[in-house]
Coordinates of C-alpha atoms in Angstrom, one line a residue:
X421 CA 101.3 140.9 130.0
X422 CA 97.8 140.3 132.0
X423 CA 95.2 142.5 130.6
X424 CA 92.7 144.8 132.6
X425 CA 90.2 142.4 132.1
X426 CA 92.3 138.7 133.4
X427 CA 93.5 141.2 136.5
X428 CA 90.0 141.9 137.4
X429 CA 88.9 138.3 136.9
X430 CA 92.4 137.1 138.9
X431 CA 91.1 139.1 141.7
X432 CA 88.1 136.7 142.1
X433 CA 84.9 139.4 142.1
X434 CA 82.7 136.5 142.5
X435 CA 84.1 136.0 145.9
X436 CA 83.3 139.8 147.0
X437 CA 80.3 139.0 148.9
X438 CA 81.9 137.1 151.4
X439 CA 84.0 140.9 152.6
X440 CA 80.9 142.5 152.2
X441 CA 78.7 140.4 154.2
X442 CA 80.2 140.4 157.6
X443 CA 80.6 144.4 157.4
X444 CA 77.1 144.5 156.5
X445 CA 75.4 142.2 159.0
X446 CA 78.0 143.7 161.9
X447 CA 76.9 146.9 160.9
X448 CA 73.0 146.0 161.2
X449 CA 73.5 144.8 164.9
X450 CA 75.6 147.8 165.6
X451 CA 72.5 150.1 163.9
X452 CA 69.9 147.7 165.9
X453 CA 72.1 148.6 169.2
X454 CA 72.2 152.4 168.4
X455 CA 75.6 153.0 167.7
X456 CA 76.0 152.7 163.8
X457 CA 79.4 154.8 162.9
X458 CA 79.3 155.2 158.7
X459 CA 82.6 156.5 158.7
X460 CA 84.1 153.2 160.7
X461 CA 82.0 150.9 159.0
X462 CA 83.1 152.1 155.7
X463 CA 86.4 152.0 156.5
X464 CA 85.8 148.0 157.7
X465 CA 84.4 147.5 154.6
X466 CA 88.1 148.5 152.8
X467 CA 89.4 146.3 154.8
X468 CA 87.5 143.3 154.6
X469 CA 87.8 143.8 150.7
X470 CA 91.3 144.5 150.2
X471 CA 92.1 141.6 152.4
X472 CA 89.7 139.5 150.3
X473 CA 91.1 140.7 147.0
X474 CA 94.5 140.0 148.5
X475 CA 94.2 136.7 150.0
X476 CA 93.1 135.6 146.1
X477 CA 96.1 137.2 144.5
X478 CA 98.2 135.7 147.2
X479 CA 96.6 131.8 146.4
X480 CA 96.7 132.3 142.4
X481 CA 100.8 133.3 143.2
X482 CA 101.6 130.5 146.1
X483 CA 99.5 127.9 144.0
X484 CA 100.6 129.2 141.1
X485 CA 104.4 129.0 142.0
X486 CA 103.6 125.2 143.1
X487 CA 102.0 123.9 140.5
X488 CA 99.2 123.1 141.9
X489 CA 96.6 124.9 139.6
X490 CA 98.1 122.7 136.5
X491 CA 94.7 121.0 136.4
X492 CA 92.6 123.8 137.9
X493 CA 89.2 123.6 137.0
X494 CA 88.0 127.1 137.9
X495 CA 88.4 130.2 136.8
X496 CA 91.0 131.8 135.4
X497 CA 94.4 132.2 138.0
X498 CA 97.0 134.6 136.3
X499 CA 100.3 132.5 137.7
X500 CA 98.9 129.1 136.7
X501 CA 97.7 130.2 132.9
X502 CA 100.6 132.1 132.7
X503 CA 99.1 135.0 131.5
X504 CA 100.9 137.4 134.7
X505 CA 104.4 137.2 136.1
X506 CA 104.5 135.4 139.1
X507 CA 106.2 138.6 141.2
X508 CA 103.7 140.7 139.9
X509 CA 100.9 138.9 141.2
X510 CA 102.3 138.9 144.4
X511 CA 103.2 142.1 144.5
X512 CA 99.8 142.7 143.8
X513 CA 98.6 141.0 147.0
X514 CA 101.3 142.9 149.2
X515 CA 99.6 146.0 147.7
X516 CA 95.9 145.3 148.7
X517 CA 97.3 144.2 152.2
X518 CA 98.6 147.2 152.6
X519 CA 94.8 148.9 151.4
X520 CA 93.8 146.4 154.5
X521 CA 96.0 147.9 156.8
X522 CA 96.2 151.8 155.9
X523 CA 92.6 151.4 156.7
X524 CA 92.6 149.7 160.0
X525 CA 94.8 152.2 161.3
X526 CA 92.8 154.7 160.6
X527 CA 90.4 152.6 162.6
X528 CA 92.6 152.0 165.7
X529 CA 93.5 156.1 165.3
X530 CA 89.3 157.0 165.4
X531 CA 88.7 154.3 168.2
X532 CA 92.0 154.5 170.0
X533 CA 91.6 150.4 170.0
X534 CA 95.6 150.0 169.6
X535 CA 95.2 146.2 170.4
X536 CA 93.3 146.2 166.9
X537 CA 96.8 146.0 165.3
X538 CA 97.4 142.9 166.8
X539 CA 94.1 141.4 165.0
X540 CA 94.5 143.6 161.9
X541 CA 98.3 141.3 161.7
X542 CA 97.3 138.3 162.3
X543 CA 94.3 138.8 159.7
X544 CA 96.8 139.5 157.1
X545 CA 99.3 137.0 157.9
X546 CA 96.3 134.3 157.8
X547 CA 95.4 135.8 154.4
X548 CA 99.2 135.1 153.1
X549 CA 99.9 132.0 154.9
X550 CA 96.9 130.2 153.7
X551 CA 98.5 128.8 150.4
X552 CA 101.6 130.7 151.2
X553 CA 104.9 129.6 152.9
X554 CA 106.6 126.5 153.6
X555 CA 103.6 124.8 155.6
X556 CA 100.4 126.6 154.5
X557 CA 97.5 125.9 156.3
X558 CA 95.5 125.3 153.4
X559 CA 97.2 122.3 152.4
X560 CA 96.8 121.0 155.8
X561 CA 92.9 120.8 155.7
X562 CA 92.6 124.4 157.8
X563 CA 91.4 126.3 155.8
X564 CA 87.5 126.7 156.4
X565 CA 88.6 126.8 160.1
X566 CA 90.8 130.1 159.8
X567 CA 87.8 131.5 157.3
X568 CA 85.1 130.6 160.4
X569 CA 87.3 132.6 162.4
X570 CA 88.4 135.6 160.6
X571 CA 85.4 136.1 157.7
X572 CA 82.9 134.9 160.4
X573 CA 84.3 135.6 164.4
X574 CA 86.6 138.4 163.5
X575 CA 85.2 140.2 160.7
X576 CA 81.6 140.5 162.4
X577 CA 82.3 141.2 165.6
X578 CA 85.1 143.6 165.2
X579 CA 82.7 145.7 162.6
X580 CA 80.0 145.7 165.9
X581 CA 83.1 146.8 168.5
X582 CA 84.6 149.5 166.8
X583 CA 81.1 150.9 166.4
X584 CA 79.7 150.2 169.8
X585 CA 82.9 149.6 171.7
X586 CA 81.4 146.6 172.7
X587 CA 80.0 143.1 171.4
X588 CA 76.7 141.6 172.1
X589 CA 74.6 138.3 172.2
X590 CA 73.1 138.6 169.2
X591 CA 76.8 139.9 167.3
X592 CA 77.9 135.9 168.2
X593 CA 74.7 134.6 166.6
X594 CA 75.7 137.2 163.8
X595 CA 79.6 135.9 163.0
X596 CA 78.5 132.3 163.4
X597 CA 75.9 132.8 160.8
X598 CA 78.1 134.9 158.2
X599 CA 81.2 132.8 158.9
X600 CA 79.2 129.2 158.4
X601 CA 78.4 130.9 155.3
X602 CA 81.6 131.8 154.1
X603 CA 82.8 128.2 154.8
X604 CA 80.3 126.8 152.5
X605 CA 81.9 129.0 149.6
X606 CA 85.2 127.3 150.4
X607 CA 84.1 124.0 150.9
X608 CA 82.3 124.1 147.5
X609 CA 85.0 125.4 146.0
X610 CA 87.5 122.6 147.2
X611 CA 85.1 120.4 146.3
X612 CA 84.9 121.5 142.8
X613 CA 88.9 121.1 142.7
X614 CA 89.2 117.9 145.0
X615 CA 90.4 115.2 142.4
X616 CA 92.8 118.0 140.8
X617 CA 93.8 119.4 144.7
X618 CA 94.4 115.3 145.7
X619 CA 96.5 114.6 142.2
X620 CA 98.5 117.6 143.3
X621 CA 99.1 116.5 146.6
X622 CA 96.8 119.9 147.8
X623 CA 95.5 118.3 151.2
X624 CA 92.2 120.2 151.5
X625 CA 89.3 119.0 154.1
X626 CA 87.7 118.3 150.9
X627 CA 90.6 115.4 150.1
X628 CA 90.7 114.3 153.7
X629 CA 86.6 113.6 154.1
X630 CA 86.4 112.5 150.6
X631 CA 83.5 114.0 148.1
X632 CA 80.3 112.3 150.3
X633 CA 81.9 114.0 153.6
X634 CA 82.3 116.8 151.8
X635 CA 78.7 117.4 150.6
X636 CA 77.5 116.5 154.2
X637 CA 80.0 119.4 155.5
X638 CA 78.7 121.5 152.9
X639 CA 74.6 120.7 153.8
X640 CA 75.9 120.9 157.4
X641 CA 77.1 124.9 157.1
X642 CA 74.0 125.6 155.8
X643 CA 71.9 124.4 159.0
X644 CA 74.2 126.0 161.0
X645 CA 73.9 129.3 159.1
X646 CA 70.3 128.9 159.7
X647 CA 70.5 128.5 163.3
X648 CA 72.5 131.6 163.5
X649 CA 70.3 133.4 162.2
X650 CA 67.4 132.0 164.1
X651 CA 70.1 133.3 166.8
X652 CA 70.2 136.6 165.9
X653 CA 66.0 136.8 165.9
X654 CA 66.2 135.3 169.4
X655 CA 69.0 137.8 171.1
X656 CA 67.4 140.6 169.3
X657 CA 64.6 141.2 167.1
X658 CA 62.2 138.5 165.2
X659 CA 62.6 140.8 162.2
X660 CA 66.2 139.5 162.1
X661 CA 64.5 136.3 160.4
X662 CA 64.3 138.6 157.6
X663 CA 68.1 136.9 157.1
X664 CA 66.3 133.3 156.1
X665 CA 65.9 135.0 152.7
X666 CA 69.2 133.2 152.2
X667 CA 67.1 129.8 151.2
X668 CA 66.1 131.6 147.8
X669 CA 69.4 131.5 146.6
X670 CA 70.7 128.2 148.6
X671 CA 67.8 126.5 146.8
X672 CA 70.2 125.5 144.0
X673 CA 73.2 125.1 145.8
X674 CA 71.3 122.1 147.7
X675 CA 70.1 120.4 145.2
X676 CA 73.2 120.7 143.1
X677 CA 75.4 119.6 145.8
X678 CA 73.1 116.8 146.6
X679 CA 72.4 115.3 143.6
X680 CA 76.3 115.1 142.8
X681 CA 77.3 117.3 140.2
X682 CA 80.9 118.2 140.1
X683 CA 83.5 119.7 138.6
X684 CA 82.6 122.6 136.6
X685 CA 79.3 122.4 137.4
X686 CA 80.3 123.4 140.6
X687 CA 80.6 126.8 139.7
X688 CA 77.3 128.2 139.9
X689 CA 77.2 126.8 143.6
X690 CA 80.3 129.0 144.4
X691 CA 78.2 131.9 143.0
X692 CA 74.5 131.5 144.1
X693 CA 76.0 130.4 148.2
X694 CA 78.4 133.7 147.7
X695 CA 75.3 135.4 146.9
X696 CA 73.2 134.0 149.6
X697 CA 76.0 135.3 152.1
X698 CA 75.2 138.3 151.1
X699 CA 71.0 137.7 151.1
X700 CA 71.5 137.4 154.3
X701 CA 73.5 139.8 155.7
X702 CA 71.2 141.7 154.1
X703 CA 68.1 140.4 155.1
X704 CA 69.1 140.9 158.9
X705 CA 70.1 144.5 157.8
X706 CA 66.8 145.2 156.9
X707 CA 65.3 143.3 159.8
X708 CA 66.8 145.1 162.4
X709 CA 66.7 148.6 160.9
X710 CA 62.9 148.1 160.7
X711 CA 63.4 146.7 164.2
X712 CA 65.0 149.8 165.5

C-alpha cells in the first residue's frame, strides 16, 4: 500500500504551476477588461488542477502498465516502483477527472455556455490519451503540441470567455505566452528521460530531434514566451511587462540546459521553468491590475 506521502508525490505537485498559471494570467486580462468573475475563475482553477493532477496519475498508470518507467529517472511514479496497484492509480485519475468536470458544469450551468462540454471532453480525453490507449499521442512525439493547445490556447482563453463572454487581442498574446511555457516543462522533462524514453521505445519529440534539437526547442519556447508577453504589453497595457519577471527564474534553466547537463540534473530545470510559468502569470496579474 502507497502511503499519504508517495500519493502526494505520485500526483506530481511540482507540476501545479502549470494549472495555475493559465487561470491566473486569463483571469488578469479578464480583470484588465473589467469583467473579473471570482466565483468562475475559481471554479477554472478546479479544473485546470484536477485535470493536471489527473493527467499525472493517468501517465504514472499507462507508463506504468508498459513498462516504460523501468529506467525512469525522475521522480517517484507509484505503478512503476510498485509501491500502488496499478487499478488504483487509475482509478485515481478517473476520480480527479471527474473533480475537472463536476466543475465545468457548474461553469456551463453559471454561463449557460453548453458548447463548453464539448471542450471540457475533449480536455479530458487529451489528458487520458496522452500516455493512455492503444496509440497515445505521447509516444507519437505530440505531446508539447496538445499541451500548447489545451494548458496554453484552451486553458487561457476559456478562463477570459467565461468571464467576459468574450476573448480578446491581448488573451492570444496571453495563451501563447503561458502555453510556450508549459511546453518548456515538458520538453525539459523528456529531455531528462530521452535515453531511458528511446531504450523503451517511448517516441517523444525529445527522441525524434535528438538532445541538441531538443535544447534549441527548449531555448526556442522561451523566446516565444517572451514575445507573448511583449504581446500582451502591446494589445493592452505596458505594465503587462511586469510578466518578464519570468527571466529571474529562467536564468538557471538557460544556462543548465545550455551547458548540457542531463539526467537528474535536469530536475531543478523542471522546477525553476514550472516556477517561472507561474512568475509570469503573475507578473502580468499584477501589471494589469495596476493597469486597470
Amino acid at each position: 500500500m502507497a502511503t499519504l506521502a508517495e500519493w502526494v508525490e505520485g500526483a506530481r505537485p511540482r507540476t501545479l504551476p502549470a494549472a495555475l498559471a493559465p487561470v491566473l494570467a486569463g483571469s488578469a486580462v479578464a480583470w484588465f477588461e473589467g469583467g473579473f468573475a471570482p466565483l468562475l475563475a475559481g471554479l477554472a482553477l478546479v479544473v485546470a488542477l484536477a485535470l493536471q493532477v489527473g493527467v499525472n496519475y493517468a501517465n504514472d498508470y499507462s507508463d506504468g502498465i508498459r513498462g516504460t518507467d523501468a529506467a525512469r529517472v525522475g521522480p517517484l511514479r507509484l505503478v512503476g516502483s510498485g509501491v500502488a496497484v496499478s487499478t488504483h492509480v487509475r482509478a485515481a485519475a478517473f476520480s480527479c477527472f471527474a473533480v475537472a468536470a463536476i466543475a465545468g458544469f457548474a461553469v456551463v450551468l453559471l454561463t449557460g455556455h453548453w458548447w463548453l462540454l464539448a471542450v471540457g471532453a475533449a480536455a479530458i480525453a487529451a489528458a487520458w490519451y496522452y500516455t493512455g490507449g492503444r496509440k497515445p499521442y505521447g509516444y507519437l512525439g505530440l505531446g508539447e503540441l496538445f499541451v500548447f493547445i489545451f494548458f496554453g490556447l484552451v486553458a487561457v482563453t476559456g478562463t477570459v470567455y467565461i468571464q467576459l463572454g468574450t476573448v480578446t487581442r491581448a488573451t492570444w498574446w496571453t495563451a501563447i505566452a503561458i502555453g510556450a511555457l508549459a511546453c518548456a516543462i515538458l520538453v525539459a522533462n523528456n529531455l531528462r528521460d530521452l535515453e531511458g524514453d528511446r531504450a523503451a521505445g517511448k517516441l517523444t519529440l525529445a527522441t525524434r530531434l535528438g538532445d541538441t534539437g531538443t535544447r534549441r526547442f527548449f531555448l526556442g519556447l522561451l523566446g516565444v514566451a517572451a514575445l507573448g508577453v511583449f504581446g500582451v504589453a502591446a494589445t493592452s497595457s505596458w505594465w503587462a511587462l511586469l510578466g518578464w519577471f519570468m527571466i529571474v527564474a529562467l536564468i538557471g534553466p538557460i544556462r543548465e540546459v545550455a551547458r548540457g547537463v542531463s539526467g537528474r540534473d535536469l530536475i531543478p530545470v523542471l522546477k525553476h521553468t514550472g516556477l517561472a510559468e507561474l512568475a509570469c502569470a503573475t507578473g502580468l496579474f499584477v501589471g494589469l491590475l495596476i493597469a486597470r
